[in-house]
Amino acid sequence: MPPQPTYQIGPIWSSERNTDVQLNVFVGDKHFQIDLFTANFEASPTLLKEYLLHVKHSDPEYLPPLPENPDDDDEFVDPLEEFYDWAMKPFLPLFREIPPLDPDRLYTLQNCLFPERLRYTLQLAGDELIPVPLDVAADGRPVGALLPASAKLDDSMFPLYRPDDIHIRLDDNAIALPTQPGKVYIKGQDVCFFKQILPGDISMTVTEISTYAKIHSAELGEDVHVSRCLGVVKDEATSRIVGLLLSYIECENKTLLCAGRGPEQSALRQKWLKQITHSLYELHARQITWGDAKPDNVLIDVHDDAYLIDFGGGYTRRWVDKELVNTIEGDLQGLGRIAEYLSKELA
């Protein structure tokens, strides 16, 4: 039985200008920011070689070599996980000192999005690497998008919530707070889906909130299967929008892209296409566009119903042509290509 993990992997940040790397891991309710500097490894040619190899393999464009024997059943090892395993070994004793999450405590989005941040690096001590604490920079990476003044939110349509208003529930074996919580509860009661907003998502967020406002005003019936906005989460300290609270669709992470396409699902595919077409028709009748029409933006819930999601606009090549972005014509083009996609059965 593999050992219980002691940390949760977060994003890795690097630069084309050098081979320094920032690793991020989460333990309990703490965020460890680990800045690795190439200069710190130069006194050990062996460790320097290992480090630079891991940096190379962590590049998103790196393709691991194919196995010599295609029939080899050895499990694929993620190069990024290998990098973290290598770099985190000196930190394991430190991680074990962090108290585990309290299953009886009420955690919120405030805890998830703004955890206590501890900053470290690795330095050589003889032939070994040891963790060394660094000062925590006051200006960490921003959370959420700062919308322009012209995009003032109408809180009479969508309630504004603080991150500490939104509660989460821990998984039984959670070793860290979720960095991207999905299923959340407004003040511990109403369940919804938290769509996190990134700093660069300004235009998309303005479009999405505007579209959800139109959907709200349209008073669409329950037969129109689209996600609805239930509120907006704003960090009062920075005035940034950190996320949207959307109607929760119990779908077990299943989209139309991964839904059944075998011969036995033929009737279901016809049902989904009919539901998608009806929902889109109802939106268009009120001059509301879907935007990024594609199978990935259709959720299939546990009752095998199809729901349109993601109203932030944009387009995806193969599904909608660029010149038709955010138009009814583009939606209809996407619908036609979705219909064609559903017509092709997999053996």
Short mmCIF file of C-alpha atoms in Angstrom, two decimals:
data_model
loop_
_atom_site.label_atom_id
_atom_site.label_comp_id
_atom_site.label_asym_id
_atom_site.label_seq_id
_atom_site.Cartn_x
_atom_site.Cartn_y
_atom_site.Cartn_z
CA MET A 1 0.00 0.00 0.00
CA PRO A 2 1.54 3.37 -1.03
CA PRO A 3 2.36 5.79 1.80
CA GLN A 4 -0.19 8.46 2.65
CA PRO A 5 0.79 11.74 0.92
CA THR A 6 1.77 14.57 3.24
CA TYR A 7 1.25 17.49 0.87
CA GLN A 8 -0.87 18.64 -2.06
CA ILE A 9 0.85 19.83 -5.22
CA GLY A 10 0.11 23.38 -6.38
CA PRO A 11 1.21 25.39 -9.43
CA ILE A 12 4.79 25.66 -10.61
CA TRP A 13 6.13 29.00 -11.85
CA SER A 14 9.20 29.50 -14.01
CA SER A 15 10.75 31.97 -16.43
CA GLU A 16 12.33 31.78 -19.86
CA ARG A 17 15.09 34.09 -18.59
CA ASN A 18 16.67 31.59 -16.18
CA THR A 19 16.27 28.16 -14.61
CA ASP A 20 15.01 29.34 -11.23
CA VAL A 21 11.66 27.77 -10.30
CA GLN A 22 8.93 28.33 -7.74
CA LEU A 23 7.13 25.27 -6.42
CA ASN A 24 3.95 25.53 -4.37
CA VAL A 25 2.58 22.92 -2.00
CA PHE A 26 -0.24 22.91 0.51
CA VAL A 27 -0.18 21.17 3.88
CA GLY A 28 -3.14 21.45 6.24
CA ASP A 29 -4.17 25.11 6.17
CA LYS A 30 -0.68 26.32 5.13
CA HIS A 31 0.74 27.31 1.74
CA PHE A 32 4.46 26.60 1.29
CA GLN A 33 6.05 28.72 -1.45
CA ILE A 34 9.41 27.16 -2.28
CA ASP A 35 11.73 29.24 -4.44
CA LEU A 36 14.52 27.20 -5.99
CA PHE A 37 17.57 29.08 -7.26
CA THR A 38 20.02 27.43 -9.65
CA ALA A 39 22.95 29.15 -7.91
CA ASN A 40 22.15 27.22 -4.72
CA PHE A 41 22.98 23.91 -6.43
CA GLU A 42 26.20 24.90 -8.19
CA ALA A 43 28.51 23.64 -5.42
CA SER A 44 27.34 20.07 -6.13
CA PRO A 45 27.63 19.03 -9.80
CA THR A 46 25.51 15.94 -9.11
CA LEU A 47 22.62 17.84 -7.50
CA LEU A 48 22.89 20.62 -10.08
CA LYS A 49 22.54 18.07 -12.88
CA GLU A 50 19.53 16.47 -11.18
CA TYR A 51 17.90 19.84 -10.58
CA LEU A 52 18.35 21.07 -14.17
CA LEU A 53 16.99 17.78 -15.51
CA HIS A 54 13.86 18.17 -13.39
CA VAL A 55 13.47 21.77 -14.56
CA LYS A 56 13.73 20.64 -18.17
CA HIS A 57 11.17 17.87 -17.66
CA SER A 58 8.74 20.23 -15.90
CA ASP A 59 8.41 22.36 -19.05
CA PRO A 60 4.81 22.00 -20.32
CA GLU A 61 6.17 21.35 -23.83
CA TYR A 62 8.43 18.50 -22.69
CA LEU A 63 7.44 15.12 -24.11
CA PRO A 64 8.78 12.09 -22.22
CA PRO A 65 10.34 9.41 -24.42
CA LEU A 66 8.18 6.49 -25.46
CA PRO A 67 8.94 3.16 -23.72
CA GLU A 68 11.25 0.83 -25.66
CA ASN A 69 8.65 -1.91 -25.26
CA PRO A 70 5.16 -0.63 -26.22
CA ASP A 71 3.63 -3.58 -24.31
CA ASP A 72 5.35 -2.53 -21.08
CA ASP A 73 2.67 -2.14 -18.43
CA ASP A 74 4.76 0.08 -16.16
CA GLU A 75 2.65 2.96 -14.90
CA PHE A 76 3.39 6.38 -16.39
CA VAL A 77 5.19 8.67 -13.96
CA ASP A 78 4.39 12.36 -14.24
CA PRO A 79 7.68 14.32 -14.59
CA LEU A 80 6.18 17.12 -12.50
CA GLU A 81 5.38 14.73 -9.66
CA GLU A 82 8.93 13.39 -9.87
CA PHE A 83 10.24 16.95 -9.51
CA TYR A 84 8.09 17.57 -6.45
CA ASP A 85 9.06 14.21 -4.92
CA TRP A 86 12.74 15.10 -5.35
CA ALA A 87 12.48 18.66 -4.04
CA MET A 88 10.11 17.94 -1.15
CA LYS A 89 12.15 15.19 0.56
CA PRO A 90 14.03 17.67 2.78
CA PHE A 91 10.72 19.27 3.77
CA LEU A 92 8.90 16.12 4.89
CA PRO A 93 9.89 16.42 8.58
CA LEU A 94 8.68 20.05 8.51
CA PHE A 95 5.41 19.08 6.84
CA ARG A 96 4.74 16.45 9.52
CA GLU A 97 4.83 19.17 12.17
CA ILE A 98 1.86 20.96 10.58
CA PRO A 99 -1.36 20.10 12.47
CA PRO A 100 -3.87 18.16 10.36
CA LEU A 101 -7.10 19.79 9.29
CA ASP A 102 -9.76 19.83 11.97
CA PRO A 103 -12.83 17.90 10.68
CA ASP A 104 -15.03 19.79 13.16
CA ARG A 105 -13.86 23.26 12.12
CA LEU A 106 -15.88 25.41 9.73
CA TYR A 107 -13.54 26.30 6.85
CA THR A 108 -14.41 28.97 4.30
CA LEU A 109 -13.21 30.33 0.96
CA GLN A 110 -11.17 32.82 2.99
CA ASN A 111 -9.09 29.91 4.34
CA CYS A 112 -8.74 28.32 0.89
CA LEU A 113 -7.93 31.40 -1.19
CA PHE A 114 -5.84 33.27 1.39
CA PRO A 115 -4.00 30.62 3.46
CA GLU A 116 -1.02 31.46 5.64
CA ARG A 117 1.97 31.55 3.29
CA LEU A 118 5.40 30.26 4.34
CA ARG A 119 8.35 30.89 2.02
CA TYR A 120 11.43 28.64 1.80
CA THR A 121 14.32 27.72 -0.43
CA LEU A 122 16.78 24.81 -0.58
CA GLN A 123 20.47 25.25 0.15
CA LEU A 124 23.42 22.88 0.28
CA ALA A 125 24.82 21.76 3.62
CA GLY A 126 27.71 19.50 2.69
CA ASP A 127 26.21 16.96 0.30
CA GLU A 128 22.65 17.46 1.50
CA LEU A 129 19.87 19.87 0.72
CA ILE A 130 18.21 21.61 3.67
CA PRO A 131 15.17 23.90 3.85
CA VAL A 132 15.96 27.54 4.62
CA PRO A 133 13.18 30.02 5.47
CA LEU A 134 12.91 33.26 3.48
CA ASP A 135 11.04 36.47 4.14
CA VAL A 136 7.47 36.36 2.86
CA ALA A 137 6.97 38.99 0.18
CA ALA A 138 4.11 41.31 1.06
CA ASP A 139 2.92 41.42 -2.54
CA GLY A 140 2.02 37.80 -3.29
CA ARG A 141 0.26 36.79 -6.47
CA PRO A 142 -3.13 38.54 -6.66
CA VAL A 143 -6.33 36.57 -6.14
CA GLY A 144 -9.27 37.46 -8.36
CA ALA A 145 -9.83 40.06 -11.08
CA LEU A 146 -10.06 43.80 -10.56
CA LEU A 147 -12.93 44.89 -12.78
CA PRO A 148 -12.99 48.35 -14.39
CA ALA A 149 -15.13 51.04 -12.76
CA SER A 150 -17.45 50.91 -15.78
CA ALA A 151 -18.38 47.32 -14.87
CA LYS A 152 -20.07 48.21 -11.59
CA LEU A 153 -21.94 45.24 -10.13
CA ASP A 154 -25.66 45.48 -9.53
CA ASP A 155 -25.94 43.85 -6.11
CA SER A 156 -29.73 44.01 -6.34
CA MET A 157 -29.53 41.29 -9.00
CA PHE A 158 -26.69 39.16 -7.65
CA PRO A 159 -25.88 39.25 -3.92
CA LEU A 160 -22.30 40.11 -3.04
CA TYR A 161 -20.59 37.80 -0.57
CA ARG A 162 -17.28 37.89 1.27
CA PRO A 163 -15.01 34.83 1.03
CA ASP A 164 -15.70 34.03 4.68
CA ASP A 165 -19.44 33.83 3.91
CA ILE A 166 -18.88 30.78 1.73
CA HIS A 167 -18.28 27.49 3.50
CA ILE A 168 -16.61 24.32 2.26
CA ARG A 169 -16.84 20.74 3.48
CA LEU A 170 -13.70 18.65 3.73
CA ASP A 171 -13.21 15.30 2.07
CA ASP A 172 -12.67 12.51 4.59
CA ASN A 173 -8.97 12.09 3.75
CA ALA A 174 -8.11 15.72 2.97
CA ILE A 175 -4.48 16.57 3.68
CA ALA A 176 -4.85 20.22 2.70
CA LEU A 177 -7.55 22.74 2.00
CA PRO A 178 -8.68 22.65 -1.66
CA THR A 179 -6.91 25.25 -3.79
CA GLN A 180 -9.78 25.21 -6.29
CA PRO A 181 -12.92 24.46 -4.29
CA GLY A 182 -15.92 23.56 -6.43
CA LYS A 183 -18.87 22.51 -4.30
CA VAL A 184 -19.47 25.21 -1.67
CA TYR A 185 -22.26 26.43 0.60
CA ILE A 186 -23.57 29.98 1.00
CA LYS A 187 -23.35 30.65 4.75
CA GLY A 188 -23.36 26.91 5.28
CA GLN A 189 -26.78 26.39 3.67
CA ASP A 190 -27.41 26.69 -0.08
CA VAL A 191 -25.16 24.50 -2.21
CA CYS A 192 -23.59 26.01 -5.32
CA PHE A 193 -20.59 25.75 -7.60
CA PHE A 194 -17.74 28.19 -7.04
CA LYS A 195 -16.18 29.33 -10.32
CA GLN A 196 -12.85 30.88 -9.42
CA ILE A 197 -11.82 34.04 -11.27
CA LEU A 198 -8.16 34.53 -12.20
CA PRO A 199 -6.41 37.93 -12.32
CA GLY A 200 -6.37 38.00 -16.13
CA ASP A 201 -10.04 37.07 -16.53
CA ILE A 202 -11.29 40.68 -16.61
CA SER A 203 -13.01 40.76 -20.01
CA MET A 204 -14.39 37.25 -19.62
CA THR A 205 -15.80 38.05 -16.17
CA VAL A 206 -17.49 41.25 -17.35
CA THR A 207 -19.09 39.29 -20.22
CA GLU A 208 -20.13 36.40 -18.00
CA ILE A 209 -21.75 38.56 -15.31
CA SER A 210 -23.55 40.57 -18.00
CA THR A 211 -24.89 37.38 -19.62
CA TYR A 212 -26.00 35.91 -16.31
CA ALA A 213 -27.80 39.18 -15.59
CA LYS A 214 -29.72 38.76 -18.86
CA ILE A 215 -30.52 35.14 -17.99
CA HIS A 216 -31.76 36.24 -14.57
CA SER A 217 -33.98 38.98 -16.04
CA ALA A 218 -35.38 36.62 -18.68
CA GLU A 219 -37.00 34.43 -16.00
CA LEU A 220 -36.39 31.30 -18.05
CA GLY A 221 -38.32 28.15 -17.21
CA GLU A 222 -36.81 25.06 -15.61
CA ASP A 223 -36.91 23.35 -19.01
CA VAL A 224 -34.13 25.70 -20.14
CA HIS A 225 -31.06 23.84 -18.92
CA VAL A 226 -28.43 26.52 -18.32
CA SER A 227 -26.35 27.35 -15.27
CA ARG A 228 -27.60 30.33 -13.24
CA CYS A 229 -25.66 32.85 -11.16
CA LEU A 230 -26.58 32.92 -7.47
CA GLY A 231 -24.05 35.45 -6.28
CA VAL A 232 -20.63 37.05 -6.62
CA VAL A 233 -17.72 36.67 -4.19
CA LYS A 234 -15.65 39.82 -3.66
CA ASP A 235 -12.59 40.38 -1.50
CA GLU A 236 -13.27 43.63 0.31
CA ALA A 237 -9.58 44.22 1.08
CA THR A 238 -8.60 44.39 -2.62
CA SER A 239 -11.99 45.00 -4.31
CA ARG A 240 -11.21 42.01 -6.57
CA ILE A 241 -13.89 39.58 -7.76
CA VAL A 242 -12.59 36.18 -6.67
CA GLY A 243 -15.39 34.04 -8.06
CA LEU A 244 -18.97 33.45 -9.13
CA LEU A 245 -21.50 31.30 -7.29
CA LEU A 246 -23.37 29.22 -9.86
CA SER A 247 -26.21 26.73 -9.62
CA TYR A 248 -24.80 23.35 -8.66
CA ILE A 249 -25.21 20.71 -11.34
CA GLU A 250 -24.57 17.22 -9.98
CA CYS A 251 -22.67 15.77 -12.93
CA GLU A 252 -19.72 13.85 -11.46
CA ASN A 253 -17.40 15.88 -13.74
CA LYS A 254 -19.02 14.47 -16.90
CA THR A 255 -19.27 16.68 -19.96
CA LEU A 256 -20.71 15.98 -23.38
CA LEU A 257 -17.16 15.43 -24.60
CA CYS A 258 -16.73 12.35 -22.43
CA ALA A 259 -20.34 11.16 -22.37
CA GLY A 260 -21.37 7.90 -23.99
CA ARG A 261 -20.96 7.71 -27.75
CA GLY A 262 -21.47 3.99 -28.22
CA PRO A 263 -24.40 2.49 -30.15
CA GLU A 264 -26.27 1.79 -26.90
CA GLN A 265 -26.34 5.54 -26.06
CA SER A 266 -27.99 6.57 -29.35
CA ALA A 267 -31.28 7.54 -27.68
CA LEU A 268 -29.45 9.55 -25.02
CA ARG A 269 -27.48 11.48 -27.62
CA GLN A 270 -30.73 12.41 -29.38
CA LYS A 271 -32.17 13.55 -26.04
CA TRP A 272 -29.08 15.68 -25.28
CA LEU A 273 -29.11 17.32 -28.69
CA LYS A 274 -32.81 18.10 -28.30
CA GLN A 275 -32.21 19.66 -24.86
CA ILE A 276 -29.23 21.69 -26.06
CA THR A 277 -31.18 22.92 -29.09
CA HIS A 278 -34.18 23.91 -26.97
CA SER A 279 -32.08 25.75 -24.37
CA LEU A 280 -30.17 27.60 -27.07
CA TYR A 281 -33.39 28.55 -28.89
CA GLU A 282 -34.82 30.01 -25.67
CA LEU A 283 -31.64 32.04 -25.09
CA HIS A 284 -31.58 33.33 -28.67
CA ALA A 285 -35.26 34.31 -28.47
CA ARG A 286 -34.14 36.79 -25.80
CA GLN A 287 -30.99 37.88 -27.65
CA ILE A 288 -28.72 36.01 -25.25
CA THR A 289 -25.69 34.25 -26.72
CA TRP A 290 -23.92 31.21 -25.32
CA GLY A 291 -20.52 32.17 -26.67
CA ASP A 292 -18.00 29.35 -26.46
CA ALA A 293 -20.24 26.60 -27.87
CA LYS A 294 -18.55 23.20 -27.61
CA PRO A 295 -19.12 19.79 -25.97
CA ASP A 296 -16.82 20.67 -23.06
CA ASN A 297 -19.28 23.41 -22.09
CA VAL A 298 -22.20 21.00 -21.79
CA LEU A 299 -22.55 19.13 -18.49
CA ILE A 300 -24.42 15.82 -18.33
CA ASP A 301 -25.97 15.51 -14.88
CA VAL A 302 -26.75 12.36 -12.90
CA HIS A 303 -30.22 12.26 -14.46
CA ASP A 304 -28.71 12.28 -17.98
CA ASP A 305 -29.85 15.82 -18.73
CA ALA A 306 -27.68 18.27 -20.69
CA TYR A 307 -26.89 21.74 -19.27
CA LEU A 308 -25.16 24.65 -21.03
CA ILE A 309 -22.40 26.30 -18.96
CA ASP A 310 -19.67 28.95 -19.37
CA PHE A 311 -21.10 32.25 -20.59
CA GLY A 312 -17.82 34.14 -20.56
CA GLY A 313 -17.69 34.39 -24.34
CA GLY A 314 -14.81 33.51 -26.62
CA TYR A 315 -14.51 30.63 -29.06
CA THR A 316 -12.68 27.35 -29.53
CA ARG A 317 -11.19 26.41 -32.87
CA ARG A 318 -12.96 23.52 -34.57
CA TRP A 319 -16.27 24.42 -32.94
CA VAL A 320 -16.83 28.12 -33.76
CA ASP A 321 -15.05 30.29 -36.34
CA LYS A 322 -13.27 33.34 -34.95
CA GLU A 323 -15.26 35.84 -37.04
CA LEU A 324 -18.49 34.51 -35.50
CA VAL A 325 -17.36 34.81 -31.87
CA ASN A 326 -20.10 35.81 -29.38
CA THR A 327 -22.88 35.89 -31.99
CA ILE A 328 -26.08 33.92 -32.51
CA GLU A 329 -24.60 32.76 -35.83
CA GLY A 330 -21.57 31.43 -33.98
CA ASP A 331 -23.79 29.60 -31.48
CA LEU A 332 -25.70 27.97 -34.33
CA GLN A 333 -22.47 26.98 -36.04
CA GLY A 334 -21.29 25.41 -32.78
CA LEU A 335 -24.63 23.63 -32.37
CA GLY A 336 -24.34 22.18 -35.87
CA ARG A 337 -20.85 20.88 -35.14
CA ILE A 338 -21.97 19.44 -31.81
CA ALA A 339 -24.78 17.63 -33.67
CA GLU A 340 -22.24 16.26 -36.13
CA TYR A 341 -19.98 15.19 -33.25
CA LEU A 342 -22.86 13.34 -31.55
CA SER A 343 -23.77 11.56 -34.79
CA LYS A 344 -20.42 9.78 -34.89
CA GLU A 345 -20.58 6.66 -32.78
CA LEU A 346 -17.54 5.07 -31.22
CA ALA A 347 -17.10 1.37 -31.72
#
